[in-house]
XYZ file of C-alpha atoms in Angstrom:
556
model
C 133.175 96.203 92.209
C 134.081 92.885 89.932
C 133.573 90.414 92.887
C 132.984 91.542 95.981
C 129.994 93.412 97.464
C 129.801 96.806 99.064
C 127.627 95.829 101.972
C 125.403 97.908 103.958
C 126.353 101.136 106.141
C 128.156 100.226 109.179
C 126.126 103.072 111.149
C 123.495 101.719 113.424
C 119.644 101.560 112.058
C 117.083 102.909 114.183
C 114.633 100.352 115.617
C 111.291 100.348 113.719
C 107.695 98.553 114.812
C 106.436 95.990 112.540
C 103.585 92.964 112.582
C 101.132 95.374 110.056
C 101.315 99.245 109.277
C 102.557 101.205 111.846
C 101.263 104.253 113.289
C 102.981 107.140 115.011
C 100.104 108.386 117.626
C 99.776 111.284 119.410
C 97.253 110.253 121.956
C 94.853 107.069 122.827
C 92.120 107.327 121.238
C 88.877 107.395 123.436
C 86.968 103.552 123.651
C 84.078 102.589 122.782
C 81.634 103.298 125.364
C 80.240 99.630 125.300
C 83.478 98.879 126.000
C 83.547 100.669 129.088
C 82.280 98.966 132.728
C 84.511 95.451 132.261
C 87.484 97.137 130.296
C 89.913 100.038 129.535
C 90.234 103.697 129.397
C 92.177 105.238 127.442
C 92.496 108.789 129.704
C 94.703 109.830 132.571
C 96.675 106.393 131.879
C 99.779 106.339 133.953
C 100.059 109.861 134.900
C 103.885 111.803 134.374
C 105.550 108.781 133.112
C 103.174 108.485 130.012
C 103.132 111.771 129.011
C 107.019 111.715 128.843
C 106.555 109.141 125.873
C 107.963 110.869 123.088
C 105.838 111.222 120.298
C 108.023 110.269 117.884
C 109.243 107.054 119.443
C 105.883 105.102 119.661
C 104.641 103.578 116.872
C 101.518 100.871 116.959
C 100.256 98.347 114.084
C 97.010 98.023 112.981
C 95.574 94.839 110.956
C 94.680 95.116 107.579
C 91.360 96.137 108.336
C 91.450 98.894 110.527
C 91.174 102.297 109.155
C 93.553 104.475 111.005
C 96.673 103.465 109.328
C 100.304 105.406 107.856
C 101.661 103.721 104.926
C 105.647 103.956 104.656
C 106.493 106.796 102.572
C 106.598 106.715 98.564
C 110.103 107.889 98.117
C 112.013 106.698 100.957
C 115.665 104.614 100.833
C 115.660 101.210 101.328
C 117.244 101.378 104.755
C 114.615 103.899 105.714
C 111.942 101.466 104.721
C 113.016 98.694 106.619
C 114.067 100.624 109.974
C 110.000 100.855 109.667
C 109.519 97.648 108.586
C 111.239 95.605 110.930
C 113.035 96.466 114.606
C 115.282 93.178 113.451
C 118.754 94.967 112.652
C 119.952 91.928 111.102
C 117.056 91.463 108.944
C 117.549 94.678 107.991
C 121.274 94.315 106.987
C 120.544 91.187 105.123
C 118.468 92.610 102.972
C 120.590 95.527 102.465
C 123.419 93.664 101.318
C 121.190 91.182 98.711
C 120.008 94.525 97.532
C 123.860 95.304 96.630
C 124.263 91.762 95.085
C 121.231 92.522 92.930
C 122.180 95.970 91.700
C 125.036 94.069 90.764
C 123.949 90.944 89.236
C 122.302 93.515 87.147
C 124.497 95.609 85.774
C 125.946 92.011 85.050
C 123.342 90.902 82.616
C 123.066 93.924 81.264
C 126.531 93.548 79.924
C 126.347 90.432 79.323
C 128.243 88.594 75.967
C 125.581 86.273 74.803
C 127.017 83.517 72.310
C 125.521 80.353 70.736
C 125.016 78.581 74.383
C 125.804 81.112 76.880
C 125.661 84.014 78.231
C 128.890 85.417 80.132
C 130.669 88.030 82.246
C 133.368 88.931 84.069
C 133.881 87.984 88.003
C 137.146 89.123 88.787
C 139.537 86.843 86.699
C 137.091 84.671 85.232
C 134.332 84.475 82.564
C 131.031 83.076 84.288
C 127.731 82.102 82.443
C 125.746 84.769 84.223
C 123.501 82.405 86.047
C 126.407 81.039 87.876
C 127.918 84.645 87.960
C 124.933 85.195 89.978
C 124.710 83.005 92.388
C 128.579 83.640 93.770
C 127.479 87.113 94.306
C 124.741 85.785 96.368
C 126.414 83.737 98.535
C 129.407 86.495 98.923
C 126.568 88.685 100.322
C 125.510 86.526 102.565
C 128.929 85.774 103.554
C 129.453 89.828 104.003
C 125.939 90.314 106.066
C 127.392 88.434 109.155
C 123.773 87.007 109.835
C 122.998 84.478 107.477
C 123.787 80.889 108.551
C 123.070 78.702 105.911
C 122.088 79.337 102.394
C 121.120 77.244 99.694
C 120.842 77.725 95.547
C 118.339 76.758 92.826
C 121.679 75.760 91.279
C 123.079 73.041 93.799
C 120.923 72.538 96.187
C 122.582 71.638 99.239
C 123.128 73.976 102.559
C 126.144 76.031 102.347
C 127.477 77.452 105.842
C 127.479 80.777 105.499
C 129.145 81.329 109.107
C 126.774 83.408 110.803
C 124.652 82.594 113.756
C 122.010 80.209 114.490
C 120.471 82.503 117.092
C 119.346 85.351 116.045
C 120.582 84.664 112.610
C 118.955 83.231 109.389
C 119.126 80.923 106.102
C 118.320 82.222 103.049
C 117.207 79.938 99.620
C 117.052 81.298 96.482
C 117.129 81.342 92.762
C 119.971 83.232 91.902
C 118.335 83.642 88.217
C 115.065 82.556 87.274
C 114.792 82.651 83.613
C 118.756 82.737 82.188
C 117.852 80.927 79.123
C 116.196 84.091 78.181
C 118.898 86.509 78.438
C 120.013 86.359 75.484
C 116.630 87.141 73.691
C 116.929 89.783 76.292
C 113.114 89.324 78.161
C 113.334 90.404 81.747
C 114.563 87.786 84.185
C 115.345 87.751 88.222
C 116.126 86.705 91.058
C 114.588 85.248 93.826
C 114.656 84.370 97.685
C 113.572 84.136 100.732
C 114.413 84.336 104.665
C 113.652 82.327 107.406
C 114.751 82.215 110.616
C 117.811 80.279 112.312
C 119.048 77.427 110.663
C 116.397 75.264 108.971
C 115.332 74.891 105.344
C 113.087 71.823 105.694
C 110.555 70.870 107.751
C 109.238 74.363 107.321
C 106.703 76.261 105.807
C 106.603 79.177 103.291
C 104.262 80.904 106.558
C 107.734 81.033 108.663
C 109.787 83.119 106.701
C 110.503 86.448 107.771
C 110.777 87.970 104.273
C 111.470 87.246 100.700
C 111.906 89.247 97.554
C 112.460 89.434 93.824
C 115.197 91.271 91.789
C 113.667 92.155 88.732
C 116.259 93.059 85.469
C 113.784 94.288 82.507
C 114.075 97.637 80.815
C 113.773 98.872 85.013
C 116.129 97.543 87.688
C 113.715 96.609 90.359
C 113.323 94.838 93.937
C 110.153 94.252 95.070
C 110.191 92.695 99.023
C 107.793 91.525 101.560
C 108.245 91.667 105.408
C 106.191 88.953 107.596
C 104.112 91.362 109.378
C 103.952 94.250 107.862
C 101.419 95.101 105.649
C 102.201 95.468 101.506
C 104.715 94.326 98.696
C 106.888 97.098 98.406
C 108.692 97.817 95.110
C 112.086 99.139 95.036
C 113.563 101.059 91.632
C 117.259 100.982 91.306
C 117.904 105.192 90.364
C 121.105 105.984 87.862
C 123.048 106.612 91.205
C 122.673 103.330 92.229
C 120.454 103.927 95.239
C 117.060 101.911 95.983
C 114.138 104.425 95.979
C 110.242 103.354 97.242
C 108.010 103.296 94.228
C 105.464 101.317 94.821
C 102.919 99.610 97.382
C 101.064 97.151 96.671
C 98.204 95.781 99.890
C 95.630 94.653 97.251
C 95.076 92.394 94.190
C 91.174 93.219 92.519
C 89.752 90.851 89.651
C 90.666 91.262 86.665
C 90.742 89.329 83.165
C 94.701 89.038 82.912
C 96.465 85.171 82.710
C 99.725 83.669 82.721
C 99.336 80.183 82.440
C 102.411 78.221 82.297
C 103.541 74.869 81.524
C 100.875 74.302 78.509
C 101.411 70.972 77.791
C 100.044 69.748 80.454
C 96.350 70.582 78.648
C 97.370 67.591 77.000
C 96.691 65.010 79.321
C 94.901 67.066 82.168
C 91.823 67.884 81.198
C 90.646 69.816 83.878
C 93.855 72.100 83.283
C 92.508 72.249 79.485
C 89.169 73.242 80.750
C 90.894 76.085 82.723
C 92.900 77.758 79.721
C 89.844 77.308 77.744
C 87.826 79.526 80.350
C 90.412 82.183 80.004
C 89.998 82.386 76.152
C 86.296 82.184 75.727
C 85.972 84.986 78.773
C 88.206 86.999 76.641
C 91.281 87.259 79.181
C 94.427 88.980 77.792
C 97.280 86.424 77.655
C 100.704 88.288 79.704
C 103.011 85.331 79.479
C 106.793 85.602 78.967
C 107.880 82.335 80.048
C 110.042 83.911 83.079
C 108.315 83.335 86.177
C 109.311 86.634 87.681
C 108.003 88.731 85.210
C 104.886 87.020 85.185
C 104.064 86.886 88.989
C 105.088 90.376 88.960
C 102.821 91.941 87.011
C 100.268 90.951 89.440
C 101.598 92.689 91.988
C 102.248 95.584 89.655
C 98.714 95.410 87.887
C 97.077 94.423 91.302
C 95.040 91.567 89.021
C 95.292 88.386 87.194
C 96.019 85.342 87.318
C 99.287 82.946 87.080
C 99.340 79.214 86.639
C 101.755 76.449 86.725
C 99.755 72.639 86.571
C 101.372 69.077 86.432
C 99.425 66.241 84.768
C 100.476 62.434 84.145
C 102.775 63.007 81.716
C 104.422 66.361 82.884
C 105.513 66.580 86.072
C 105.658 69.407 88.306
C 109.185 71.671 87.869
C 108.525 74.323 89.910
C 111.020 74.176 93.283
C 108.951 74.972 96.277
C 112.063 76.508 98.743
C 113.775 78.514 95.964
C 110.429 79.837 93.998
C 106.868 78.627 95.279
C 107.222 79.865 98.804
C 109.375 83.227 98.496
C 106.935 83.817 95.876
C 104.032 82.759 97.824
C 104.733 85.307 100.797
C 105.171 88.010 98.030
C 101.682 88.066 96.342
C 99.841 86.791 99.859
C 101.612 90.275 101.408
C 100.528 92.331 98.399
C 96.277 90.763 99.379
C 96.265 87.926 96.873
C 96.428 84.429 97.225
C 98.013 81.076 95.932
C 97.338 77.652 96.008
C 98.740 74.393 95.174
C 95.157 72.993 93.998
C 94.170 72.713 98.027
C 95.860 75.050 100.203
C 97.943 78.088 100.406
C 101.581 77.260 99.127
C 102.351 78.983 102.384
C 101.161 76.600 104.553
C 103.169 73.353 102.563
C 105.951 72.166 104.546
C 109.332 71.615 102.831
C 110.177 68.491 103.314
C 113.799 68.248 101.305
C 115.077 70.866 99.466
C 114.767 70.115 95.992
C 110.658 69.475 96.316
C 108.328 70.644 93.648
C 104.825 71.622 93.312
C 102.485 72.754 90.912
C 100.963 76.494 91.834
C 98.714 79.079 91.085
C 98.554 82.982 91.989
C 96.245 85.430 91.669
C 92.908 87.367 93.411
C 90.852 85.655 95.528
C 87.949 84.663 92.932
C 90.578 83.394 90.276
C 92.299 80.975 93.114
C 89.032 79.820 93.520
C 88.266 79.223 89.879
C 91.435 77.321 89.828
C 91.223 75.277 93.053
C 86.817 74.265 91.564
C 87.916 73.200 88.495
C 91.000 71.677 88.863
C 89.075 69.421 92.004
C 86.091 70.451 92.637
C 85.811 72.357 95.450
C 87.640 75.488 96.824
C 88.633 75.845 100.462
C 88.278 79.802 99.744
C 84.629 79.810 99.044
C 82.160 79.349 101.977
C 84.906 79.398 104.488
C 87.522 81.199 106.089
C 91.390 80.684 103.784
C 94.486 79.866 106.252
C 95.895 83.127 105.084
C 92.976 84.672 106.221
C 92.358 83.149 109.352
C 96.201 84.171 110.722
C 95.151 87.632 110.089
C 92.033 88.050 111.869
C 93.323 88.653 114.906
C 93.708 92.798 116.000
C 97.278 92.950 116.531
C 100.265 95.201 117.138
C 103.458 96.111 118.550
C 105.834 98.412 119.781
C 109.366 98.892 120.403
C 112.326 100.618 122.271
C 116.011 100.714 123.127
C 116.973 100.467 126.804
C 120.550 101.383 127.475
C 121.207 98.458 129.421
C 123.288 94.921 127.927
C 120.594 92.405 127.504
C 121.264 89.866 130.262
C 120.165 92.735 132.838
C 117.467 93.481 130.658
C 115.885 89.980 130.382
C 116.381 89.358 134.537
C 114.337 92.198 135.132
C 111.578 91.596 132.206
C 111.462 87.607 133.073
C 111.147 87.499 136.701
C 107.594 87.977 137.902
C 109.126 89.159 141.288
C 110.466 92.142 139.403
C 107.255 93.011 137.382
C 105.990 96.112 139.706
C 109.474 97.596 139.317
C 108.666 98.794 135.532
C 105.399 98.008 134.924
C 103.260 101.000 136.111
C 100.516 100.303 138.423
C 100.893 96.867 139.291
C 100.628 95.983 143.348
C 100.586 92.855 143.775
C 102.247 89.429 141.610
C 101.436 86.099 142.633
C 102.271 82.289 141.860
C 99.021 80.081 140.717
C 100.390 77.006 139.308
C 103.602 75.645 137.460
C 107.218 76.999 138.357
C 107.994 79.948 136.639
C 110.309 80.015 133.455
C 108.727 76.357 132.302
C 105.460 76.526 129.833
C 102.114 75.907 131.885
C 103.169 78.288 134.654
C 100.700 80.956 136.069
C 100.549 83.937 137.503
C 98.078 86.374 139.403
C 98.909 90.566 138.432
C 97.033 93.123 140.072
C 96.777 96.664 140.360
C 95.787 99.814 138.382
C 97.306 98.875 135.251
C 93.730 99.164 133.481
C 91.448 101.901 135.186
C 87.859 100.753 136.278
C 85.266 102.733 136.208
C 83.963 101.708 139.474
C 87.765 102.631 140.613
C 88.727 99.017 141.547
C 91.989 96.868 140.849
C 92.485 95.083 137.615
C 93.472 91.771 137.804
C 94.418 89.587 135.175
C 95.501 85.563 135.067
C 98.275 85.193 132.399
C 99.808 81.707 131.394
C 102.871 80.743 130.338
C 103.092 79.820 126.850
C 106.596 79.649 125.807
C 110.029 80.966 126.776
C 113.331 80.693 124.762
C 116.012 82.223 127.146
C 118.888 81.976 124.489
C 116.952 83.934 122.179
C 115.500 86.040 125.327
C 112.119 85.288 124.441
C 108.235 84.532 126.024
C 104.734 84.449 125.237
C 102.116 84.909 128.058
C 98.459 84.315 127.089
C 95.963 86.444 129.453
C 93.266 83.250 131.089
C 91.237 85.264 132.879
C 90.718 88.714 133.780
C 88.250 91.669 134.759
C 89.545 93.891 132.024
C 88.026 92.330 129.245
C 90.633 91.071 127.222
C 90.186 87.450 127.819
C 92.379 85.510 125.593
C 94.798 88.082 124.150
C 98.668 86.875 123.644
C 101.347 89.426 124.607
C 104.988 88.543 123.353
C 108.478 90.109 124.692
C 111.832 89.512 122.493
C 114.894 91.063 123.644
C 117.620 91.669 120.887
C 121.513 92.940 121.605
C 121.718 96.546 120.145
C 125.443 96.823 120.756
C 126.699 99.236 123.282
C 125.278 97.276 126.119
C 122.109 98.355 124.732
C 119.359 96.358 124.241
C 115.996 96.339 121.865
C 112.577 95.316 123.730
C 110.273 94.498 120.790
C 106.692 93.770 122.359
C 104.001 92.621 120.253
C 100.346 92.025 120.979
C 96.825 90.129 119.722
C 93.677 89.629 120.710
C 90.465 88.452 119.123
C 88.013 91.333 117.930
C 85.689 92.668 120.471
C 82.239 93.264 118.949
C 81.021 96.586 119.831
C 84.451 97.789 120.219
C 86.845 100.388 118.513
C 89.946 97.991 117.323
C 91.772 101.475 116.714
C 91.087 102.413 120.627
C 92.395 99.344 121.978
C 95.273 98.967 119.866
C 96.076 102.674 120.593
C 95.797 102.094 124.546
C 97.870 98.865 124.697
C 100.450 100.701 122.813
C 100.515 103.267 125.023
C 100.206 101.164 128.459
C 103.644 98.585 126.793
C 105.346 101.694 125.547
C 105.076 102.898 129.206
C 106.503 99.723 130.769
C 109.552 99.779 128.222
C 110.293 102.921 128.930
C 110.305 102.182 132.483
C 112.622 99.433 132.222
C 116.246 101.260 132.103
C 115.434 103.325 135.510
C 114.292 100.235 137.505
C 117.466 98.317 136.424
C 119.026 101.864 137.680
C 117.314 101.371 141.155
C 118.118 98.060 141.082
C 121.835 98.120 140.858
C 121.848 101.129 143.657
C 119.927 99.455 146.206
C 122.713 96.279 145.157
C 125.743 99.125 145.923
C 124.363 100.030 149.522
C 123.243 96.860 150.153
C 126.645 95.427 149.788
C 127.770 98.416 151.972
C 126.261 97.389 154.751
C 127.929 93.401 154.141
């Protein structure tokens, strides 16, 4: 394979749950009792049709912070990973096929011919410096994954249409190799990206990308990923057969007396930068630097500690790109329990405003972003308070997923129409109109019925809101007003994707703020269950459906 890339296997990948670790369950778990006269319980829940749930099929995420979680197995493939990662099929194949272009790119350096200026290799007919070698096997995977719509390099920046689509597809930047002028003194080098959805690359942030990874080329071959939403940096090691095997998860970085600090001249004329470094020394940190930023930001994630920085000052401005390094980067070591800053907030939550900005960074455990972010200016928005990063995972969340064997039009006019909601939602009686017209934001609605058992054996009712609705990418978000179930506030999103076959993915995924007093396992568990139920109701109601249609038109 001189210049092309094997893509992924044409077979279909079986839908997996994502938003944090996943659980398969094998029955609610029993709530809290002080959760009991205003809320849910989690026996006896829909009779027949949940106990027909197949164990295997239902999985549920938990937040970082709950205790009943399964980690993905040590060991698995990389397509096994990410069928658990992510029920997005063409997430999955993108980042099946840049995991071909990296096993290649890597075998590439390895063989590369290294002369006074360059290093070089062979892609098909010509010799390429292997940077540039690289990035055309980069963009000829994204090419080959069908899904990407725009990418864009470290090496020209500017958007390169990839042809795939802007719905339900995705643009990818990266650095197709961070650290070439160090091949030839052979240190370990890599490549970076990340993902985000559709067809933007500015006027985002590093917070809405869907993933982003690193291929690593040292003495191991190695690609280390992150998934928005599910919990952990995972580490990939490229085996003599050429296959991707689970190594490693990382879900926390710990203190630790381990620095990287990059771009040293600035001490010069910063002295607040100077004062920094000279911390490090006097506290007796070890010094890890190798002048590649991949290597360096990796070993936190691989030593779960430390500390990497990159500062500007007057006279040296900053050089790090925030698209193609900062953010990708950014997602990694935030996924993995660290943090990162630009000197005031997470590099996440910067938006890119054109594609060749910069920033100056730091990485690292929670006390050493602080360090940074105090002496640097003063202050730290990490200590006293509640970090961004933090704040977007507070919430209890999860989600669950299944494949109706229906095409996806039918699927979404049953699932959008509040009309239609008794047909596959189990115990509700009665749907009314409050305010609004349905299918525009601001529109509510009035559900009642047995879908959460009282105690006092009355009907639940619950007042949901409209929050948003995307029809071409068979999407909406209801927010829950009002209720006698107490789950006041809680979001509950439904996203349709086209499995092929006229079959169609339901991918329903779920928050609500922490209930004090409450089990967060037993109410994640029972919402599982209750959403699984309705899914699985879905194909036989558009069944009924189209029968009553038949004799119906009979009769005409």
């Amino acid at each position: 394979m001189e210049a092309s890339i094997a893509c992924c296997s044409a077979r279909a990948f079986l839908p997996g749950v994502s938003t944090q670790h996943s659980t398969a369950l094998a029955a609610p778990s029993t709530i809290s009792p002080s959760f009991s006269s205003k809320s849910l319980k989690a026996t006896s829940l829909f009779g027949e049709s949940l106990r027909q749930v197949p164990r295997s099929s239902l999985k549920v995420s938990k937040t970082k912070q709950s205790s009943l979680v399964t980690k993905c197995e040590i060991g698995d493939s990389l397509e096994e990973f990410l069928t658990k990662a992510t029920p997005d099929k063409g997430l999955i194949r993108l980042m099946m096929c840049m995991g071909e272009a990296i096993r290649t790119i890597s075998f590439k350096v390895r063989t590369a011919s290294c002369g006074g200026t360059a290093c070089v290799n062979s892609f098909g007919d010509e010799q390429l410096a292997v940077d540039m070698l690289a990035d055309k096997l980069l963009f000829e995977a994204l090419t080959y994954s069908h899904v990407c719509k725009y990418a864009c390099s470290e090496e020209v920046p500017e958007l390169q249409d990839m042809g795939g689509p802007v719905e339900g597809g995705f643009s990818v930047a990266f650095d197709p190799l961070d650290g070439s002028s160090i091949v030839d003194t052979n240190f370990t080098v890599g490549t970076i990206f990340g993902v985000w959805p559709g067809d933007k690359l500015t006027g985002v942030t590093g917070a809405d990308q869907v993933a982003a990874a690193m291929g690593i080329y040292g003495p191991r071959t190695t690609y280390v990923l992150a998934i928005k939403g599910f919990p952990g940096t995972h580490e990939f090691l490229l085996l003599d057969e050429g296959k991707w095997q689970h190594v490693k998860e990382t879900t926390e970085i710990s203190e630790g007396k381990m620095f990287s600090p990059g771009n040293l001249r600035a001490t010069f004329d910063n002295p607040d930068y100077d004062k920094l470094i000279n911390y490090y020394v006097k506290e007796k940190y070890t010094l890890r630097y190798t002048g590649g930023m991949v290597p360096d930001v990796n070993q936190i994630i691989v030593k779960e500690k430390g500390v990497f920085t990159n500062v500007l000052s007057p006279t040296t401005k900053a050089k790090l790109r925030l698209l193609f390094e900062v953010a990708p980067l950014g997602l990694l070591v935030e996924n993995a329990g660290g943090y990162s800053s630009d000197g005031h907030q997470s590099v996440l939550d910067k938006v890119i405003g054109k594609l060749d900005e910069r920033t100056q960074v730091a990485y690292g455990s929670k006390n050493e972003i602080i360090r940074f972010e105090e002496t640097l200016y003063g202050s730290s928005r990490l200590k006293g308070g509640v970090a961004a990063s933090e704040a977007r995972s507070e919430k209890w969340r999860g989600s669950v997923g299944g494949i109706v064997e229906a095409p996806i039009e039918k699927v979404w006019s049953m699932v959008s129409q509040t009309k239609r909601l008794a047909e596959w939602m189990p115990m509700v009686e009665r749907c009314t109109d409050l305010a609004g017209e349905e299918g525009v934001p601001g529109y509510v609605r009035l559900v009642s019925g047995f879908m959460f058992p009282q105690e006092d054996g009355e009907r639940s009712w619950i007042k949901e809101k409209l929050v948003s609705i995307d029809i071409p990418q068979h999407r909406y978000v209801y927010k829950l007003e009002a209720s006698n179930v107490g789950l006041d506030g809680s979001v509950n999103s439904v996203k349709l994707v086209d499995y092929g076959n006229d079959s169609t993915l339901v991918d329903w995924s779920y928050e609500l703020d922490p209930l004090q007093g409450t089990c967060e396992e037993s109410i994640i568990d029972y919402l599982g269950f209750l959403y699984k139920s309705c899914i699985n109701r879905i194909e036989g109601a558009i069944e009924a459906s189209s029968k009553v249609s038949v004799a119906g038109s009979r009769f005409n």
